[in-house]
C-alpha cells in the first residue's frame, strides 16, 4: 500500500459530476469549497495485498452474521439500545426469515497501513454511503489514467447480479420504490439511491422513484402510498432503521411490516435485521465472541476497562454517522461522562500517509467482497470533511 501524488485531470470536476458524483466539493466552516473527490493523489496496492484483504472482509462478514445470531438467540437487544419489545420482535423475526428478505450491501471501515493485519473499525450495514464514487468515478479515473491496470472494484456488476438473484423475493405486480431524503442538501443521498435504482433497472426490475417525505399513509386501507395513492409494496431506502422505527410513522411501519412472510404490506430494503449489524455494540460483541482475533480491536460496552490506562480508547455512540459524537481518549486521562450509550474501542490511530489519515471502506455485496473506497481526513476522526481518493492495483 503506497500513496502517490499525481496531477489532477483537466476538467476533473465536470467529469466526475457527469459520472454521477454531483457533490465533488465540500464546504468548510470558513465557507471555502475544497475537493471531496481528490485525485491529486491515489493509492497503489499489490494484487496479493488485495486478495488478502478480500479474505479478511469476507471472514469479518461471516463473524458479524454469527454475532447477529448470538444477539437474537441470547436476547441481547438491550445491549444495542433496543428496548421496545415490538422493535426487538420485528428484528428477531426478520433475522429468522432472512433467507426470504432482500439484502444487498454493506461497508466495512478498516484500519490498514500495508504492514500489519487490517483492523475492523466499524460496519456500516444499513445505510452505507460513498457507493457512487467507489463504483463509478474511480473506475473511469483508472481507465483514463492507468489503462490496463486493475482495481478492487466489481461493485457495479455484483449489484446488478444481486438484484437479479433477489428479484423473486420482491412482491409481484408492483414496482420496487427507491426512496431518498429531500432534506439532503448535498445530493449524496439522492445520487446513491439513483445509482442503486439504475443497477436494479439493469437487472430487469420495474422501479419507481420517490422521496421519503412524499411517502403517504392511507388510513382507510392501512398502507403506505405514493403521491398517486398507489400502494408501496417494496421500498429501498437510505433512511436508518432507528429513525424508521421511532419517528411519527413508526407504529404504521411496524404494523404493516412485510418481514419475509408476505403478510404485511411493505417490504423495506435493507431489512430490519440489519439493525443488528449497524450498531456499534456489534464491535464489543464481536470481541467477546472472538477475543484476540487479529482483525478486531478490543471493545467493551460497560466502559473502557484496561484501555483507559494502556492504549487509550475511542468512545463511539451506538448509533451515529460521519464521526458524529466520536471522542478520542489518551491513556490515563479523565473520561468525560458520555451523554448516550457508547462502545469503547481500543485507540488505534489511523495510518498517516504524508499527514493524511486514511481509512479503507471495503464493500460486500450479497456476502462477498466487492470493492474498495478510500477516505482521507486531516484529523484522526473520519468526519464530514473527509476526502475520497481513488486507487489502483499495480
Short mmCIF file of C-alpha atoms in Angstrom, two decimals:
data_model
loop_
_atom_site.label_atom_id
_atom_site.label_comp_id
_atom_site.label_asym_id
_atom_site.label_seq_id
_atom_site.Cartn_x
_atom_site.Cartn_y
_atom_site.Cartn_z
CA UNK A 1 0.00 0.00 0.00
CA UNK A 2 1.50 3.28 -1.12
CA UNK A 3 0.25 6.85 -1.55
CA UNK A 4 1.40 8.62 -4.70
CA UNK A 5 0.74 12.16 -5.88
CA UNK A 6 -0.40 12.98 -9.40
CA UNK A 7 -1.63 15.99 -11.35
CA UNK A 8 -5.46 16.08 -11.47
CA UNK A 9 -7.05 15.77 -14.89
CA UNK A 10 -8.11 19.00 -16.61
CA UNK A 11 -11.84 19.48 -16.04
CA UNK A 12 -11.97 16.74 -13.43
CA UNK A 13 -14.91 18.31 -11.61
CA UNK A 14 -17.21 18.29 -14.63
CA UNK A 15 -16.05 14.78 -15.48
CA UNK A 16 -16.97 13.23 -12.14
CA UNK A 17 -20.23 15.18 -11.95
CA UNK A 18 -21.23 13.67 -15.31
CA UNK A 19 -20.41 10.25 -13.84
CA UNK A 20 -22.89 10.77 -11.00
CA UNK A 21 -20.73 12.43 -8.34
CA UNK A 22 -22.68 15.68 -8.08
CA UNK A 23 -21.04 16.51 -4.73
CA UNK A 24 -17.33 16.71 -5.72
CA UNK A 25 -16.67 19.63 -3.35
CA UNK A 26 -17.11 20.08 0.40
CA UNK A 27 -17.98 23.40 2.04
CA UNK A 28 -15.86 24.09 5.11
CA UNK A 29 -16.76 26.19 8.17
CA UNK A 30 -14.89 29.18 6.70
CA UNK A 31 -17.25 28.92 3.69
CA UNK A 32 -14.46 27.75 1.37
CA UNK A 33 -15.01 24.90 -1.08
CA UNK A 34 -12.42 22.13 -1.25
CA UNK A 35 -12.37 18.85 -3.16
CA UNK A 36 -14.22 15.90 -1.70
CA UNK A 37 -13.23 13.89 -4.77
CA UNK A 38 -9.46 14.29 -4.55
CA UNK A 39 -7.45 12.97 -7.48
CA UNK A 40 -4.30 14.89 -6.62
CA UNK A 41 -3.13 11.60 -5.10
CA UNK A 42 -4.03 7.93 -5.28
CA UNK A 43 -3.24 4.68 -3.51
CA UNK A 44 -1.45 1.68 -5.01
CA UNK A 45 -1.96 -1.90 -3.84
CA UNK A 46 -0.43 -5.18 -4.94
CA UNK A 47 -2.71 -7.98 -6.11
CA UNK A 48 -1.59 -10.21 -3.24
CA UNK A 49 -2.44 -7.44 -0.80
CA UNK A 50 -5.94 -7.01 -2.19
CA UNK A 51 -6.62 -10.74 -2.26
CA UNK A 52 -5.61 -10.99 1.40
CA UNK A 53 -7.87 -8.05 2.29
CA UNK A 54 -10.77 -9.66 0.43
CA UNK A 55 -10.40 -12.76 2.60
CA UNK A 56 -10.36 -10.61 5.73
CA UNK A 57 -13.53 -8.79 4.68
CA UNK A 58 -15.44 -11.98 3.98
CA UNK A 59 -14.32 -13.53 7.26
CA UNK A 60 -15.39 -10.40 9.15
CA UNK A 61 -18.75 -10.54 7.42
CA UNK A 62 -19.25 -14.16 8.48
CA UNK A 63 -18.26 -13.27 12.04
CA UNK A 64 -20.77 -10.41 12.06
CA UNK A 65 -23.57 -12.72 10.93
CA UNK A 66 -22.70 -15.16 13.72
CA UNK A 67 -22.71 -12.25 16.19
CA UNK A 68 -26.15 -11.20 14.94
CA UNK A 69 -27.43 -14.72 15.55
CA UNK A 70 -25.93 -14.62 19.04
CA UNK A 71 -27.72 -11.33 19.81
CA UNK A 72 -31.06 -12.78 18.75
CA UNK A 73 -30.73 -16.22 20.35
CA UNK A 74 -29.49 -14.85 23.68
CA UNK A 75 -31.86 -11.85 23.66
CA UNK A 76 -29.21 -9.15 23.94
CA UNK A 77 -31.24 -6.43 22.26
CA UNK A 78 -30.84 -4.17 25.28
CA UNK A 79 -27.09 -4.05 24.64
CA UNK A 80 -27.95 -2.42 21.31
CA UNK A 81 -30.28 0.07 22.97
CA UNK A 82 -33.30 -1.75 21.53
CA UNK A 83 -35.68 -1.75 24.48
CA UNK A 84 -39.03 -1.58 22.68
CA UNK A 85 -40.38 -5.17 22.59
CA UNK A 86 -42.13 -4.56 19.28
CA UNK A 87 -38.90 -3.49 17.58
CA UNK A 88 -36.97 -6.38 19.08
CA UNK A 89 -39.65 -8.81 17.91
CA UNK A 90 -39.60 -7.36 14.38
CA UNK A 91 -35.80 -7.57 14.18
CA UNK A 92 -35.76 -11.14 15.51
CA UNK A 93 -38.44 -12.22 13.05
CA UNK A 94 -36.55 -10.61 10.19
CA UNK A 95 -33.38 -12.42 11.25
CA UNK A 96 -35.12 -15.79 11.36
CA UNK A 97 -36.62 -15.17 7.91
CA UNK A 98 -33.56 -13.52 6.39
CA UNK A 99 -33.46 -16.03 3.52
CA UNK A 100 -36.77 -14.53 2.35
CA UNK A 101 -35.66 -10.89 2.64
CA UNK A 102 -33.59 -9.00 0.07
CA UNK A 103 -30.31 -7.70 1.50
CA UNK A 104 -27.95 -6.00 -0.87
CA UNK A 105 -24.77 -4.50 0.55
CA UNK A 106 -22.66 -3.18 3.39
CA UNK A 107 -19.35 -1.40 4.00
CA UNK A 108 -16.60 -2.29 6.47
CA UNK A 109 -14.36 0.53 7.65
CA UNK A 110 -10.86 -0.85 8.21
CA UNK A 111 -7.63 0.41 9.68
CA UNK A 112 -4.81 -0.76 7.42
CA UNK A 113 -1.38 0.63 6.59
CA UNK A 114 0.06 -2.09 4.38
CA UNK A 115 2.22 -3.66 7.09
CA UNK A 116 0.00 -5.35 9.67
CA UNK A 117 -3.38 -7.07 9.80
CA UNK A 118 -6.38 -4.96 8.88
CA UNK A 119 -8.47 -3.99 11.91
CA UNK A 120 -12.24 -3.53 11.93
CA UNK A 121 -13.25 -0.02 12.95
CA UNK A 122 -16.98 -0.41 12.27
CA UNK A 123 -19.54 -1.99 9.96
CA UNK A 124 -21.90 0.30 8.03
CA UNK A 125 -24.53 -2.30 7.21
CA UNK A 126 -27.82 -0.42 6.97
CA UNK A 127 -27.31 2.88 5.11
CA UNK A 128 -23.73 2.92 3.79
CA UNK A 129 -22.79 5.81 1.51
CA UNK A 130 -19.74 6.64 -0.68
CA UNK A 131 -21.02 3.95 -3.04
CA UNK A 132 -21.28 6.13 -6.15
CA UNK A 133 -17.69 7.34 -6.02
CA UNK A 134 -16.38 3.83 -5.26
CA UNK A 135 -18.30 2.13 -8.06
CA UNK A 136 -18.19 4.62 -10.92
CA UNK A 137 -15.88 7.70 -10.99
CA UNK A 138 -12.84 5.91 -9.58
CA UNK A 139 -13.22 3.10 -12.16
CA UNK A 140 -13.35 5.57 -15.03
CA UNK A 141 -10.44 7.50 -13.48
CA UNK A 142 -8.36 4.33 -13.52
CA UNK A 143 -9.26 3.53 -17.13
CA UNK A 144 -8.20 7.02 -18.19
CA UNK A 145 -5.06 7.44 -16.07
CA UNK A 146 -3.83 3.81 -15.89
CA UNK A 147 -5.13 1.89 -18.91
CA UNK A 148 -4.54 -1.79 -18.44
CA UNK A 149 -4.31 -1.55 -14.65
CA UNK A 150 -6.81 -3.15 -12.29
CA UNK A 151 -8.84 -2.05 -9.29
CA UNK A 152 -10.55 -3.70 -6.33
CA UNK A 153 -13.92 -2.91 -7.81
CA UNK A 154 -16.62 -5.28 -9.02
CA UNK A 155 -19.36 -3.25 -7.37
CA UNK A 156 -21.49 -2.49 -10.40
CA UNK A 157 -21.71 -5.99 -11.83
CA UNK A 158 -22.22 -7.52 -8.38
CA UNK A 159 -25.06 -5.11 -7.58
CA UNK A 160 -26.81 -5.92 -10.85
CA UNK A 161 -26.37 -9.64 -10.14
CA UNK A 162 -27.70 -9.18 -6.59
CA UNK A 163 -30.93 -7.61 -7.82
CA UNK A 164 -31.34 -10.43 -10.37
CA UNK A 165 -30.77 -13.05 -7.68
CA UNK A 166 -33.23 -11.46 -5.29
CA UNK A 167 -35.94 -10.40 -7.73
CA UNK A 168 -38.07 -13.40 -6.78
CA UNK A 169 -38.18 -12.20 -3.17
CA UNK A 170 -39.94 -8.97 -4.13
CA UNK A 171 -43.75 -8.71 -4.06
CA UNK A 172 -45.12 -9.35 -7.58
CA UNK A 173 -47.21 -6.91 -9.54
CA UNK A 174 -45.77 -3.66 -8.18
CA UNK A 175 -42.57 -1.67 -8.70
CA UNK A 176 -39.67 -1.56 -6.29
CA UNK A 177 -39.60 2.02 -4.99
CA UNK A 178 -36.30 3.80 -4.37
CA UNK A 179 -36.61 6.46 -1.68
CA UNK A 180 -34.20 9.28 -0.90
CA UNK A 181 -34.45 12.14 1.56
CA UNK A 182 -35.12 15.54 0.02
CA UNK A 183 -33.62 17.06 3.18
CA UNK A 184 -30.15 16.02 1.97
CA UNK A 185 -28.72 19.26 0.57
CA UNK A 186 -25.51 17.74 -0.84
CA UNK A 187 -27.18 15.27 -3.17
CA UNK A 188 -25.30 12.26 -1.79
CA UNK A 189 -28.47 10.54 -0.62
CA UNK A 190 -30.22 11.23 -3.91
CA UNK A 191 -27.37 10.03 -6.13
CA UNK A 192 -26.69 6.91 -4.06
CA UNK A 193 -30.32 5.90 -4.36
CA UNK A 194 -30.40 6.85 -8.06
CA UNK A 195 -27.34 4.71 -8.72
CA UNK A 196 -28.84 1.71 -6.93
CA UNK A 197 -32.07 2.19 -8.87
CA UNK A 198 -30.02 2.14 -12.09
CA UNK A 199 -28.44 -1.19 -11.13
CA UNK A 200 -31.88 -2.62 -10.32
CA UNK A 201 -33.23 -1.50 -13.70
CA UNK A 202 -30.25 -3.08 -15.44
CA UNK A 203 -31.22 -6.29 -13.63
CA UNK A 204 -34.66 -6.05 -15.23
CA UNK A 205 -36.65 -4.85 -12.23
CA UNK A 206 -39.61 -2.49 -12.51
CA UNK A 207 -38.74 0.52 -10.35
CA UNK A 208 -40.25 3.79 -9.17
CA UNK A 209 -38.78 6.95 -7.64
CA UNK A 210 -39.95 8.77 -4.51
CA UNK A 211 -38.65 10.88 -1.63
CA UNK A 212 -39.18 9.74 1.94
CA UNK A 213 -41.08 12.97 2.54
CA UNK A 214 -43.55 12.08 -0.24
CA UNK A 215 -44.47 8.68 1.18
CA UNK A 216 -48.02 8.94 2.49
CA UNK A 217 -50.22 6.92 4.80
CA UNK A 218 -53.67 5.89 3.53
CA UNK A 219 -55.75 5.39 6.64
CA UNK A 220 -58.70 3.54 5.09
CA UNK A 221 -56.58 0.74 3.64
CA UNK A 222 -53.86 0.99 6.26
CA UNK A 223 -50.99 1.12 3.81
CA UNK A 224 -48.15 3.36 2.69
CA UNK A 225 -48.80 5.01 -0.67
CA UNK A 226 -47.11 7.24 -3.21
CA UNK A 227 -48.40 10.59 -4.48
CA UNK A 228 -50.83 8.82 -6.83
CA UNK A 229 -52.15 6.75 -3.89
CA UNK A 230 -50.56 3.58 -5.27
CA UNK A 231 -49.59 1.05 -2.60
CA UNK A 232 -45.89 0.83 -1.84
CA UNK A 233 -45.28 -2.90 -1.55
CA UNK A 234 -41.47 -2.77 -1.54
CA UNK A 235 -39.07 0.09 -1.00
CA UNK A 236 -35.31 0.54 -0.85
CA UNK A 237 -34.48 3.42 1.48
CA UNK A 238 -31.43 5.33 2.67
CA UNK A 239 -33.29 6.08 5.86
CA UNK A 240 -31.92 4.43 9.00
CA UNK A 241 -34.00 1.80 10.73
CA UNK A 242 -33.54 3.56 14.07
CA UNK A 243 -35.40 6.52 12.54
CA UNK A 244 -37.97 4.42 10.72
CA UNK A 245 -38.94 2.66 13.95
CA UNK A 246 -39.06 5.76 16.16
CA UNK A 247 -40.45 8.63 14.06
CA UNK A 248 -44.13 9.56 13.94
CA UNK A 249 -44.98 6.81 11.41
CA UNK A 250 -43.17 4.10 13.41
CA UNK A 251 -46.36 2.36 14.53
CA UNK A 252 -47.52 2.12 10.93
CA UNK A 253 -44.14 0.75 9.85
CA UNK A 254 -44.28 -2.00 12.46
CA UNK A 255 -47.97 -2.74 11.89
CA UNK A 256 -47.53 -3.21 8.14
CA UNK A 257 -44.02 -4.67 8.01
CA UNK A 258 -43.56 -7.39 5.41
CA UNK A 259 -40.85 -9.38 7.16
CA UNK A 260 -40.46 -12.09 4.57
CA UNK A 261 -43.72 -13.90 5.07
CA UNK A 262 -45.74 -11.72 2.72
CA UNK A 263 -48.34 -10.96 5.39
CA UNK A 264 -47.59 -7.24 5.76
CA UNK A 265 -47.94 -4.55 3.17
CA UNK A 266 -44.44 -3.03 2.83
CA UNK A 267 -41.11 -4.80 2.45
CA UNK A 268 -38.24 -2.45 3.29
CA UNK A 269 -34.69 -2.83 1.98
CA UNK A 270 -32.29 -3.11 3.73
CA UNK A 271 -34.30 -5.46 6.02
CA UNK A 272 -34.89 -4.88 9.72
CA UNK A 273 -32.26 -7.42 10.79
CA UNK A 274 -29.57 -5.03 9.55
CA UNK A 275 -30.18 -3.16 12.84
CA UNK A 276 -28.12 -5.93 14.43
CA UNK A 277 -25.08 -5.05 12.32
CA UNK A 278 -25.29 -1.27 12.01
CA UNK A 279 -24.97 -0.73 15.75
CA UNK A 280 -21.55 -0.07 17.33
CA UNK A 281 -22.40 -2.53 20.11
CA UNK A 282 -21.59 -5.16 17.50
CA UNK A 283 -17.90 -4.32 17.95
CA UNK A 284 -17.97 -5.29 21.63
CA UNK A 285 -19.96 -8.44 20.98
CA UNK A 286 -17.50 -9.48 18.28
CA UNK A 287 -14.60 -9.03 20.70
CA UNK A 288 -16.48 -11.03 23.33
CA UNK A 289 -17.07 -13.88 20.87
CA UNK A 290 -13.64 -13.72 19.21
CA UNK A 291 -11.17 -12.38 21.80
CA UNK A 292 -7.73 -11.54 20.41
CA UNK A 293 -8.81 -12.07 16.82
CA UNK A 294 -6.13 -10.47 14.62
CA UNK A 295 -8.66 -8.35 12.71
CA UNK A 296 -10.52 -6.99 15.74
CA UNK A 297 -9.76 -4.28 18.26
CA UNK A 298 -10.69 -4.75 21.95
CA UNK A 299 -14.11 -3.18 22.57
CA UNK A 300 -16.50 -3.06 25.52
CA UNK A 301 -19.93 -1.73 26.40
CA UNK A 302 -19.54 -1.21 30.15
CA UNK A 303 -16.61 1.20 29.97
CA UNK A 304 -13.07 1.29 28.60
CA UNK A 305 -11.71 -1.19 31.21
CA UNK A 306 -7.94 -1.72 30.77
CA UNK A 307 -7.88 0.52 27.68
CA UNK A 308 -8.16 3.58 29.91
CA UNK A 309 -4.66 3.00 31.31
CA UNK A 310 -2.92 1.13 28.49
CA UNK A 311 -3.62 2.07 24.88
CA UNK A 312 -6.30 4.73 25.27
CA UNK A 313 -9.70 4.31 23.67
CA UNK A 314 -12.33 5.69 21.32
CA UNK A 315 -15.85 6.26 22.64
CA UNK A 316 -18.39 5.69 19.86
CA UNK A 317 -22.13 6.31 20.25
CA UNK A 318 -24.02 3.13 19.43
CA UNK A 319 -25.75 4.91 16.56
CA UNK A 320 -24.10 7.67 14.57
CA UNK A 321 -22.64 8.65 11.22
CA UNK A 322 -19.77 10.67 9.78
CA UNK A 323 -17.89 10.50 13.09
CA UNK A 324 -20.60 12.38 14.98
CA UNK A 325 -20.14 12.12 18.73
CA UNK A 326 -16.93 10.08 18.50
CA UNK A 327 -14.27 11.09 21.04
CA UNK A 328 -10.63 10.02 21.45
CA UNK A 329 -9.06 9.45 24.85
CA UNK A 330 -5.35 9.03 25.58
CA UNK A 331 -4.26 6.69 28.39
CA UNK A 332 -4.68 7.91 31.96
CA UNK A 333 -6.91 10.87 31.13
CA UNK A 334 -10.11 11.56 33.00
CA UNK A 335 -13.00 10.30 30.87
CA UNK A 336 -15.99 12.60 30.37
CA UNK A 337 -19.43 11.34 31.25
CA UNK A 338 -21.00 10.12 28.00
CA UNK A 339 -24.30 11.71 27.02
CA UNK A 340 -25.53 8.48 25.44
CA UNK A 341 -24.61 4.77 25.45
CA UNK A 342 -21.25 4.12 23.80
CA UNK A 343 -18.99 1.38 22.63
CA UNK A 344 -15.44 1.76 23.96
CA UNK A 345 -12.90 0.57 21.40
CA UNK A 346 -9.12 0.46 21.65
CA UNK A 347 -7.48 3.59 20.32
CA UNK A 348 -5.61 2.59 17.19
CA UNK A 349 -4.82 5.84 15.35
CA UNK A 350 -5.47 5.87 11.63
CA UNK A 351 -2.35 5.41 9.46
CA UNK A 352 -0.61 8.65 8.50
CA UNK A 353 0.38 8.99 4.85
CA UNK A 354 2.10 12.36 4.33
CA UNK A 355 -0.09 13.95 7.00
CA UNK A 356 -3.27 12.32 5.74
CA UNK A 357 -5.15 9.84 7.90
CA UNK A 358 -6.66 7.08 5.83
CA UNK A 359 -9.48 4.58 6.32
CA UNK A 360 -10.38 1.80 3.91
CA UNK A 361 -14.05 1.29 3.09
CA UNK A 362 -14.37 -2.33 1.93
CA UNK A 363 -17.68 -3.28 0.36
CA UNK A 364 -19.61 -6.54 0.44
CA UNK A 365 -22.47 -7.37 -1.89
CA UNK A 366 -24.51 -10.49 -1.12
CA UNK A 367 -21.93 -11.70 1.39
CA UNK A 368 -18.98 -11.39 -1.00
CA UNK A 369 -16.19 -8.83 -1.18
CA UNK A 370 -16.98 -6.35 -3.93
CA UNK A 371 -14.78 -3.25 -3.86
CA UNK A 372 -12.83 -0.56 -2.07
CA UNK A 373 -13.27 3.14 -1.40
CA UNK A 374 -10.63 5.19 0.39
CA UNK A 375 -11.23 8.28 2.51
CA UNK A 376 -8.64 10.59 3.98
CA UNK A 377 -9.01 13.11 6.77
CA UNK A 378 -6.79 15.75 8.29
CA UNK A 379 -7.60 14.58 11.83
CA UNK A 380 -7.92 11.17 13.44
CA UNK A 381 -11.71 11.04 13.07
CA UNK A 382 -13.12 10.42 9.60
CA UNK A 383 -15.83 13.06 9.51
CA UNK A 384 -17.92 15.04 7.03
CA UNK A 385 -14.77 16.81 5.79
CA UNK A 386 -13.04 13.60 4.69
CA UNK A 387 -11.83 13.29 1.09
CA UNK A 388 -12.29 10.38 -1.31
CA UNK A 389 -9.19 9.18 -3.21
CA UNK A 390 -9.06 6.57 -6.00
CA UNK A 391 -6.81 3.52 -6.04
CA UNK A 392 -5.23 1.05 -8.46
CA UNK A 393 -3.72 -2.41 -8.33
CA UNK A 394 -0.26 -2.39 -9.91
#
